[in-house]
Structures are given as C-alpha cells and as structure tokens.
Amino acid sequence: ATQRRAKNAWNGWLDERDLAPGEVISNWLKRHTQRGLALAAEYAKAGYDQALLRADQAWAAKALLDSGSPAQEAVDVKQQCDRAVAADAALRQMLTELATQYAEEAKFPKDAESGKAVALWASRYGQAAEMLTAPPATPQRSA
C-alpha cells in the first residue's frame, strides 16, 4: 500500500513535470474557477430560496391588509404618526431658522424701534421652537 502511494506520488510529480508552466497554471486556475463557480451557485440558490420565502410573506401580508383587518388600521395609524412626526420636525426646523434669521437681522437695525421689534420676533420664534421638543421616534416597522 505504501509502495503504491509512493508510486502514485512519483508518477503524479512526473506528469506535472512534463507539463509546460502555462499548463500547470491553467489547470490550477481551472480547478479554482470551478470551485468558485460551484460556491457561487450554492449562494445563488440560497438567495433565491430566501427571496421566494420573502415574496410568500409579502403576498400573505398583502392578503391580510386587503381583507380590511385590524392590521390595515394599524398601518394607517402608523402612516398618520409618520406624517405628524414629519410635520412637527419641519415646523420645529422652520421656527429655529426664523429665530436665527431674525436674530441676525436684529443685529443691524435701521432704527432702535425696528431693532427691538425684530429682536422680539426672534425671541418669540426661538421660544416656540423650544416649546416644540424633539418629535418622538417613528413607530417601529417589521422587516
């Protein structure tokens, strides 16, 4: 048995020695390319199976929503919450920008009276922006 393994190893070395360097490299590249393609095919199959599973879940969810169930009401409420949070954030940003703009304008008044009026507006917009605290986090979504 040992002689047979030694003979096979020797003959393998002789066969490889008889090959041109380009053939050795091309054989090596061919083997590794085939392994890589086999692995890529396995990953593609796994990804395809996951995509099918996700599509089945999406169809089931659509059927649930189309049935007019409480799930549809929950989705509608979450969408309303999203719109309210977005409106609060936009209003807060606008008030902060107006306060900053009026504060800058109050630094260079045309006369004392207009400077005081603009500074008053700046403080009112700033107070309004502070009263609107940061909006709550948006509702959680399932993946």
Tab-separated table of N, CA and C in Angstrom:
chain	number	residue	atom	x	y	z
A	1	ALA	N	0.826	-1.190	0.000
A	1	ALA	CA	0.000	0.000	0.000
A	1	ALA	C	0.872	1.255	0.000
A	2	THR	N	1.939	1.213	0.795
A	2	THR	CA	2.833	2.362	0.862
A	2	THR	C	3.575	2.524	-0.463
A	3	GLN	N	3.953	1.410	-1.056
A	3	GLN	CA	4.652	1.486	-2.347
A	3	GLN	C	3.740	2.054	-3.425
A	4	ARG	N	2.477	1.662	-3.366
A	4	ARG	CA	1.525	2.157	-4.371
A	4	ARG	C	1.337	3.671	-4.233
A	5	ARG	N	1.225	4.169	-2.966
A	5	ARG	CA	1.087	5.623	-2.754
A	5	ARG	C	2.332	6.356	-3.216
A	6	ALA	N	3.483	5.780	-2.915
A	6	ALA	CA	4.736	6.415	-3.334
A	6	ALA	C	4.835	6.444	-4.858
A	7	LYS	N	4.448	5.317	-5.495
A	7	LYS	CA	4.489	5.252	-6.951
A	7	LYS	C	3.526	6.272	-7.566
A	8	ASN	N	2.317	6.393	-6.991
A	8	ASN	CA	1.333	7.369	-7.497
A	8	ASN	C	1.842	8.801	-7.322
A	9	ALA	N	2.465	9.075	-6.167
A	9	ALA	CA	3.022	10.414	-5.940
A	9	ALA	C	4.130	10.701	-6.942
A	10	TRP	N	5.026	9.700	-7.169
A	10	TRP	CA	6.122	9.875	-8.124
A	10	TRP	C	5.593	10.088	-9.529
A	11	ASN	N	4.623	9.277	-9.926
A	11	ASN	CA	4.061	9.417	-11.264
A	11	ASN	C	3.323	10.749	-11.418
A	12	GLY	N	2.645	11.178	-10.361
A	12	GLY	CA	1.985	12.487	-10.403
A	12	GLY	C	2.988	13.606	-10.576
A	13	TRP	N	4.127	13.478	-9.874
A	13	TRP	CA	5.151	14.505	-9.998
A	13	TRP	C	5.738	14.481	-11.399
A	14	LEU	N	5.960	13.282	-11.952
A	14	LEU	CA	6.497	13.190	-13.308
A	14	LEU	C	5.524	13.774	-14.325
A	15	ASP	N	4.212	13.493	-14.143
A	15	ASP	CA	3.206	14.048	-15.058
A	15	ASP	C	3.196	15.565	-14.984
A	16	GLU	N	3.287	16.097	-13.761
A	16	GLU	CA	3.277	17.551	-13.602
A	16	GLU	C	4.554	18.157	-14.168
A	17	ARG	N	5.689	17.449	-13.999
A	17	ARG	CA	6.966	17.945	-14.509
A	17	ARG	C	6.948	18.026	-16.027
A	18	ASP	N	6.238	17.076	-16.649
A	18	ASP	CA	6.186	17.050	-18.109
A	18	ASP	C	5.296	18.142	-18.690
A	19	LEU	N	4.458	18.764	-17.841
A	19	LEU	CA	3.586	19.831	-18.329
A	19	LEU	C	4.367	21.129	-18.452
A	20	ALA	N	3.952	21.952	-19.378
A	20	ALA	CA	4.555	23.278	-19.516
A	20	ALA	C	4.036	24.156	-18.373
A	21	PRO	N	4.812	25.166	-17.982
A	21	PRO	CA	4.362	26.029	-16.874
A	21	PRO	C	2.984	26.647	-17.120
A	22	GLY	N	2.699	26.979	-18.348
A	22	GLY	CA	1.393	27.547	-18.656
A	22	GLY	C	0.268	26.561	-18.411
A	23	GLU	N	0.541	25.294	-18.684
A	23	GLU	CA	-0.471	24.260	-18.449
A	23	GLU	C	-0.718	24.078	-16.958
A	24	VAL	N	0.341	24.112	-16.168
A	24	VAL	CA	0.195	23.992	-14.713
A	24	VAL	C	-0.664	25.130	-14.190
A	25	ILE	N	-0.367	26.323	-14.641
A	25	ILE	CA	-1.128	27.496	-14.182
A	25	ILE	C	-2.569	27.423	-14.670
A	26	SER	N	-2.769	27.035	-15.918
A	26	SER	CA	-4.146	26.983	-16.432
A	26	SER	C	-4.952	25.887	-15.730
A	27	ASN	N	-4.319	24.745	-15.420
A	27	ASN	CA	-5.024	23.694	-14.680
A	27	ASN	C	-5.405	24.166	-13.279
A	28	TRP	N	-4.458	24.846	-12.616
A	28	TRP	CA	-4.740	25.380	-11.285
A	28	TRP	C	-5.893	26.383	-11.352
A	29	LEU	N	-5.834	27.274	-12.328
A	29	LEU	CA	-6.882	28.284	-12.481
A	29	LEU	C	-8.226	27.636	-12.785
A	30	LYS	N	-8.222	26.607	-13.609
A	30	LYS	CA	-9.447	25.903	-13.958
A	30	LYS	C	-10.081	25.267	-12.715
A	31	ARG	N	-9.253	24.593	-11.899
A	31	ARG	CA	-9.768	23.957	-10.681
A	31	ARG	C	-10.380	24.977	-9.731
A	32	HIS	N	-9.670	26.075	-9.509
A	32	HIS	CA	-10.158	27.083	-8.562
A	32	HIS	C	-11.373	27.820	-9.103
A	33	THR	N	-11.413	28.026	-10.407
A	33	THR	CA	-12.584	28.677	-11.010
A	33	THR	C	-13.810	27.791	-10.863
A	34	GLN	N	-13.634	26.499	-11.077
A	34	GLN	CA	-14.764	25.580	-10.935
A	34	GLN	C	-15.256	25.539	-9.492
A	35	ARG	N	-14.340	25.555	-8.526
A	35	ARG	CA	-14.738	25.589	-7.116
A	35	ARG	C	-15.496	26.876	-6.808
A	36	GLY	N	-14.975	27.990	-7.321
A	36	GLY	CA	-15.635	29.280	-7.085
A	36	GLY	C	-17.025	29.334	-7.702
A	37	LEU	N	-17.164	28.808	-8.897
A	37	LEU	CA	-18.475	28.793	-9.543
A	37	LEU	C	-19.458	27.901	-8.795
A	38	ALA	N	-18.967	26.765	-8.293
A	38	ALA	CA	-19.843	25.885	-7.516
A	38	ALA	C	-20.308	26.590	-6.247
A	39	LEU	N	-19.403	27.290	-5.589
A	39	LEU	CA	-19.765	28.024	-4.379
A	39	LEU	C	-20.747	29.150	-4.703
A	40	ALA	N	-20.500	29.861	-5.782
A	40	ALA	CA	-21.412	30.935	-6.190
A	40	ALA	C	-22.796	30.384	-6.510
A	41	ALA	N	-22.848	29.204	-7.124
A	41	ALA	CA	-24.146	28.584	-7.431
A	41	ALA	C	-24.889	28.235	-6.145
A	42	GLU	N	-24.161	27.757	-5.139
A	42	GLU	CA	-24.803	27.446	-3.856
A	42	GLU	C	-25.359	28.712	-3.212
A	43	TYR	N	-24.580	29.806	-3.216
A	43	TYR	CA	-25.057	31.069	-2.658
A	43	TYR	C	-26.252	31.599	-3.437
A	44	ALA	N	-26.213	31.473	-4.745
A	44	ALA	CA	-27.333	31.944	-5.560
A	44	ALA	C	-28.598	31.166	-5.236
A	45	LYS	N	-28.472	29.867	-5.069
A	45	LYS	CA	-29.626	29.028	-4.728
A	45	LYS	C	-30.188	29.435	-3.369
A	46	ALA	N	-29.297	29.659	-2.398
A	46	ALA	CA	-29.749	30.079	-1.068
A	46	ALA	C	-30.437	31.441	-1.140
A	47	GLY	N	-29.880	32.362	-1.919
A	47	GLY	CA	-30.507	33.681	-2.069
A	47	GLY	C	-31.855	33.585	-2.750
A	48	TYR	N	-31.962	32.729	-3.744
A	48	TYR	CA	-33.230	32.523	-4.444
A	48	TYR	C	-34.284	31.965	-3.490
A	49	ASP	N	-33.884	30.993	-2.672
A	49	ASP	CA	-34.825	30.420	-1.706
A	49	ASP	C	-35.297	31.478	-0.709
A	50	GLN	N	-34.380	32.338	-0.246
A	50	GLN	CA	-34.756	33.412	0.677
A	50	GLN	C	-35.703	34.404	0.003
A	51	ALA	N	-35.435	34.716	-1.254
A	51	ALA	CA	-36.298	35.649	-1.982
A	51	ALA	C	-37.698	35.072	-2.144
A	52	LEU	N	-37.778	33.776	-2.434
A	52	LEU	CA	-39.101	33.137	-2.537
A	52	LEU	C	-39.841	33.182	-1.207
A	53	LEU	N	-39.132	32.911	-0.122
A	53	LEU	CA	-39.744	32.960	1.203
A	53	LEU	C	-40.247	34.361	1.510
A	54	ARG	N	-39.432	35.367	1.205
A	54	ARG	CA	-39.816	36.765	1.468
A	54	ARG	C	-41.011	37.167	0.605
A	55	ALA	N	-41.035	36.708	-0.642
A	55	ALA	CA	-42.157	37.023	-1.526
A	55	ALA	C	-43.444	36.378	-1.000
A	56	ASP	N	-43.349	35.142	-0.510
A	56	ASP	CA	-44.521	34.483	0.062
A	56	ASP	C	-45.039	35.263	1.274
A	57	GLN	N	-44.120	35.750	2.100
A	57	GLN	CA	-44.528	36.548	3.258
A	57	GLN	C	-45.203	37.842	2.815
A	58	ALA	N	-44.659	38.463	1.771
A	58	ALA	CA	-45.241	39.710	1.275
A	58	ALA	C	-46.651	39.479	0.735
A	59	TRP	N	-46.852	38.380	0.003
A	59	TRP	CA	-48.190	38.086	-0.522
A	59	TRP	C	-49.174	37.824	0.617
A	60	ALA	N	-48.718	37.123	1.651
A	60	ALA	CA	-49.586	36.859	2.798
A	60	ALA	C	-49.944	38.162	3.511
A	61	ALA	N	-48.971	39.046	3.642
A	61	ALA	CA	-49.222	40.336	4.288
A	61	ALA	C	-50.179	41.177	3.458
A	62	LYS	N	-50.007	41.169	2.134
A	62	LYS	CA	-50.916	41.931	1.270
A	62	LYS	C	-52.342	41.398	1.395
A	63	ALA	N	-52.494	40.078	1.434
A	63	ALA	CA	-53.827	39.493	1.590
A	63	ALA	C	-54.438	39.905	2.914
A	64	LEU	N	-53.615	39.966	3.965
A	64	LEU	CA	-54.098	40.377	5.280
A	64	LEU	C	-54.553	41.829	5.260
A	65	LEU	N	-53.763	42.682	4.608
A	65	LEU	CA	-54.126	44.101	4.535
A	65	LEU	C	-55.365	44.315	3.662
A	66	ASP	N	-55.457	43.567	2.563
A	66	ASP	CA	-56.604	43.716	1.664
A	66	ASP	C	-57.909	43.246	2.307
A	67	SER	N	-57.804	42.415	3.311
A	67	SER	CA	-59.014	41.894	3.947
A	67	SER	C	-59.683	42.936	4.842
A	68	GLY	N	-59.035	44.087	5.050
A	68	GLY	CA	-59.634	45.143	5.868
A	68	GLY	C	-59.577	44.816	7.349
A	69	SER	N	-58.600	44.084	7.728
A	69	SER	CA	-58.468	43.641	9.108
A	69	SER	C	-57.886	44.751	9.987
A	70	PRO	N	-57.765	44.477	11.274
A	70	PRO	CA	-57.118	45.454	12.162
A	70	PRO	C	-55.678	45.765	11.745
A	71	ALA	N	-55.064	44.858	10.989
A	71	ALA	CA	-53.703	45.136	10.519
A	71	ALA	C	-53.694	46.358	9.604
A	72	GLN	N	-54.719	46.489	8.765
A	72	GLN	CA	-54.809	47.653	7.882
A	72	GLN	C	-54.966	48.925	8.705
A	73	GLU	N	-55.767	48.859	9.752
A	73	GLU	CA	-55.945	50.027	10.623
A	73	GLU	C	-54.629	50.393	11.297
A	74	ALA	N	-53.860	49.380	11.707
A	74	ALA	CA	-52.568	49.643	12.343
A	74	ALA	C	-51.618	50.325	11.365
A	75	VAL	N	-51.622	49.886	10.119
A	75	VAL	CA	-50.762	50.504	9.100
A	75	VAL	C	-51.187	51.952	8.875
A	76	ASP	N	-52.494	52.191	8.806
A	76	ASP	CA	-52.988	53.557	8.611
A	76	ASP	C	-52.581	54.464	9.772
A	77	VAL	N	-52.677	53.959	10.987
A	77	VAL	CA	-52.301	54.754	12.161
A	77	VAL	C	-50.812	55.054	12.140
A	78	LYS	N	-49.998	54.067	11.772
A	78	LYS	CA	-48.553	54.304	11.698
A	78	LYS	C	-48.229	55.345	10.636
A	79	GLN	N	-48.949	55.317	9.510
A	79	GLN	CA	-48.715	56.319	8.470
A	79	GLN	C	-49.113	57.708	8.959
A	80	GLN	N	-50.213	57.806	9.698
A	80	GLN	CA	-50.612	59.097	10.258
A	80	GLN	C	-49.565	59.589	11.257
A	81	CYS	N	-49.037	58.677	12.067
A	81	CYS	CA	-47.986	59.053	13.023
A	81	CYS	C	-46.747	59.558	12.283
A	82	ASP	N	-46.389	58.878	11.214
A	82	ASP	CA	-45.243	59.323	10.416
A	82	ASP	C	-45.450	60.735	9.886
A	83	ARG	N	-46.662	60.993	9.369
A	83	ARG	CA	-46.940	62.337	8.838
A	83	ARG	C	-46.899	63.383	9.946
A	84	ALA	N	-47.421	63.054	11.130
A	84	ALA	CA	-47.409	64.007	12.247
A	84	ALA	C	-45.987	64.290	12.713
A	85	VAL	N	-45.165	63.256	12.819
A	85	VAL	CA	-43.767	63.439	13.233
A	85	VAL	C	-43.027	64.279	12.204
A	86	ALA	N	-43.260	64.018	10.925
A	86	ALA	CA	-42.592	64.798	9.876
A	86	ALA	C	-43.030	66.262	9.917
A	87	ALA	N	-44.321	66.503	10.148
A	87	ALA	CA	-44.820	67.884	10.225
A	87	ALA	C	-44.223	68.603	11.428
A	88	ASP	N	-44.135	67.923	12.582
A	88	ASP	CA	-43.534	68.532	13.774
A	88	ASP	C	-42.066	68.870	13.534
A	89	ALA	N	-41.351	67.960	12.922
A	89	ALA	CA	-39.927	68.203	12.658
A	89	ALA	C	-39.751	69.375	11.697
A	90	ALA	N	-40.586	69.445	10.669
A	90	ALA	CA	-40.489	70.549	9.709
A	90	ALA	C	-40.827	71.879	10.371
A	91	LEU	N	-41.848	71.898	11.214
A	91	LEU	CA	-42.236	73.129	11.902
A	91	LEU	C	-41.139	73.584	12.854
A	92	ARG	N	-40.579	72.634	13.585
A	92	ARG	CA	-39.509	72.982	14.520
A	92	ARG	C	-38.298	73.537	13.776
A	93	GLN	N	-37.949	72.937	12.654
A	93	GLN	CA	-36.817	73.425	11.871
A	93	GLN	C	-37.106	74.822	11.331
A	94	MET	N	-38.329	75.045	10.849
A	94	MET	CA	-38.682	76.346	10.307
A	94	MET	C	-38.625	77.424	11.392
A	95	LEU	N	-39.148	77.114	12.591
A	95	LEU	CA	-39.121	78.092	13.681
A	95	LEU	C	-37.686	78.406	14.103
A	96	THR	N	-36.844	77.389	14.143
A	96	THR	CA	-35.439	77.608	14.508
A	96	THR	C	-34.740	78.476	13.463
A	97	GLU	N	-35.003	78.207	12.193
A	97	GLU	CA	-34.391	79.014	11.132
A	97	GLU	C	-34.889	80.454	11.171
A	98	LEU	N	-36.186	80.643	11.428
A	98	LEU	CA	-36.717	82.008	11.518
A	98	LEU	C	-36.122	82.751	12.707
A	99	ALA	N	-35.984	82.070	13.845
A	99	ALA	CA	-35.387	82.711	15.021
A	99	ALA	C	-33.961	83.138	14.726
A	100	THR	N	-33.203	82.281	14.062
A	100	THR	CA	-31.822	82.619	13.707
A	100	THR	C	-31.777	83.786	12.723
A	101	GLN	N	-32.664	83.748	11.744
A	101	GLN	CA	-32.704	84.814	10.737
A	101	GLN	C	-33.060	86.153	11.381
A	102	TYR	N	-34.077	86.175	12.247
A	102	TYR	CA	-34.471	87.431	12.895
A	102	TYR	C	-33.412	87.909	13.882
A	103	ALA	N	-32.723	86.977	14.547
A	103	ALA	CA	-31.648	87.378	15.461
A	103	ALA	C	-30.521	88.048	14.689
A	104	GLU	N	-30.198	87.517	13.519
A	104	GLU	CA	-29.174	88.148	12.679
A	104	GLU	C	-29.636	89.521	12.203
A	105	GLU	N	-30.913	89.600	11.823
A	105	GLU	CA	-31.448	90.877	11.331
A	105	GLU	C	-31.496	91.922	12.442
A	106	ALA	N	-31.715	91.475	13.686
A	106	ALA	CA	-31.787	92.410	14.820
A	106	ALA	C	-30.431	93.015	15.138
A	107	LYS	N	-29.367	92.388	14.699
A	107	LYS	CA	-28.025	92.923	14.953
A	107	LYS	C	-27.752	94.189	14.149
A	108	PHE	N	-28.456	94.358	13.041
A	108	PHE	CA	-28.222	95.511	12.159
A	108	PHE	C	-29.531	96.244	11.891
A	109	PRO	N	-30.125	96.867	12.919
A	109	PRO	CA	-31.429	97.534	12.720
A	109	PRO	C	-31.271	98.858	11.982
A	110	LYS	N	-32.377	99.273	11.331
A	110	LYS	CA	-32.386	100.580	10.671
A	110	LYS	C	-32.570	101.683	11.705
A	111	ASP	N	-33.360	101.364	12.728
A	111	ASP	CA	-33.508	102.290	13.854
A	111	ASP	C	-33.731	101.476	15.124
A	112	ALA	N	-33.736	102.109	16.252
A	112	ALA	CA	-33.825	101.406	17.539
A	112	ALA	C	-35.153	100.661	17.685
A	113	GLU	N	-36.230	101.302	17.252
A	113	GLU	CA	-37.554	100.677	17.395
A	113	GLU	C	-37.686	99.409	16.556
A	114	SER	N	-37.251	99.449	15.311
A	114	SER	CA	-37.357	98.248	14.465
A	114	SER	C	-36.417	97.156	14.967
A	115	GLY	N	-35.287	97.533	15.533
A	115	GLY	CA	-34.356	96.553	16.100
A	115	GLY	C	-34.984	95.807	17.256
A	116	LYS	N	-35.722	96.563	18.121
A	116	LYS	CA	-36.386	95.909	19.253
A	116	LYS	C	-37.496	94.980	18.779
A	117	ALA	N	-38.241	95.406	17.764
A	117	ALA	CA	-39.347	94.587	17.241
A	117	ALA	C	-38.808	93.293	16.618
A	118	VAL	N	-37.737	93.401	15.867
A	118	VAL	CA	-37.166	92.216	15.224
A	118	VAL	C	-36.573	91.286	16.282
A	119	ALA	N	-35.934	91.848	17.309
A	119	ALA	CA	-35.386	91.021	18.390
A	119	ALA	C	-36.511	90.309	19.141
A	120	LEU	N	-37.661	90.990	19.317
A	120	LEU	CA	-38.806	90.372	19.967
A	120	LEU	C	-39.321	89.192	19.139
A	121	TRP	N	-39.413	89.394	17.826
A	121	TRP	CA	-39.844	88.294	16.958
A	121	TRP	C	-38.863	87.126	17.037
A	122	ALA	N	-37.580	87.438	17.051
A	122	ALA	CA	-36.562	86.389	17.134
A	122	ALA	C	-36.726	85.586	18.421
A	123	SER	N	-36.966	86.283	19.537
A	123	SER	CA	-37.117	85.549	20.805
A	123	SER	C	-38.407	84.736	20.814
A	124	ARG	N	-39.480	85.271	20.219
A	124	ARG	CA	-40.743	84.519	20.179
A	124	ARG	C	-40.607	83.258	19.322
A	125	TYR	N	-39.972	83.389	18.167
A	125	TYR	CA	-39.769	82.206	17.337
A	125	TYR	C	-38.858	81.202	18.055
A	126	GLY	N	-37.835	81.688	18.742
A	126	GLY	CA	-36.946	80.799	19.496
A	126	GLY	C	-37.687	80.075	20.604
A	127	GLN	N	-38.567	80.818	21.324
A	127	GLN	CA	-39.354	80.181	22.389
A	127	GLN	C	-40.299	79.130	21.816
A	128	ALA	N	-40.910	79.453	20.693
A	128	ALA	CA	-41.827	78.496	20.073
A	128	ALA	C	-41.075	77.230	19.645
A	129	ALA	N	-39.872	77.406	19.124
A	129	ALA	CA	-39.073	76.244	18.716
A	129	ALA	C	-38.675	75.407	19.925
A	130	GLU	N	-38.376	76.066	21.049
A	130	GLU	CA	-38.021	75.336	22.263
A	130	GLU	C	-39.226	74.606	22.846
A	131	MET	N	-40.410	75.210	22.727
A	131	MET	CA	-41.613	74.561	23.249
A	131	MET	C	-41.916	73.280	22.485
A	132	LEU	N	-41.610	73.274	21.198
A	132	LEU	CA	-41.773	72.049	20.420
A	132	LEU	C	-40.524	71.204	20.634
A	133	THR	N	-40.586	70.328	21.591
A	133	THR	CA	-39.422	69.488	21.849
A	133	THR	C	-39.213	68.561	20.663
A	134	ALA	N	-38.162	67.794	20.723
A	134	ALA	CA	-37.841	66.871	19.620
A	134	ALA	C	-39.028	65.937	19.398
A	135	PRO	N	-39.363	65.688	18.155
A	135	PRO	CA	-40.500	64.795	17.886
A	135	PRO	C	-40.198	63.376	18.352
A	136	PRO	N	-41.219	62.618	18.669
A	136	PRO	CA	-40.986	61.239	19.107
A	136	PRO	C	-40.438	60.407	17.961
A	137	ALA	N	-39.898	59.279	18.324
A	137	ALA	CA	-39.364	58.373	17.305
A	137	ALA	C	-40.511	57.826	16.461
A	138	THR	N	-40.218	57.539	15.225
A	138	THR	CA	-41.245	56.980	14.357
A	138	THR	C	-41.587	55.572	14.831
A	139	PRO	N	-42.796	55.118	14.577
A	139	PRO	CA	-43.204	53.792	15.017
A	139	PRO	C	-42.333	52.702	14.387
A	140	GLN	N	-42.163	51.624	15.127
A	140	GLN	CA	-41.345	50.507	14.643
A	140	GLN	C	-42.027	49.811	13.465
A	141	ARG	N	-41.209	49.320	12.550
A	141	ARG	CA	-41.704	48.573	11.406
A	141	ARG	C	-41.126	47.166	11.460
A	142	SER	N	-41.864	46.238	10.959
A	142	SER	CA	-41.312	44.894	10.859
A	142	SER	C	-40.501	44.801	9.583
A	143	ALA	N	-39.504	43.960	9.590
A	143	ALA	CA	-38.620	43.850	8.421
A	143	ALA	C	-39.220	42.957	7.371
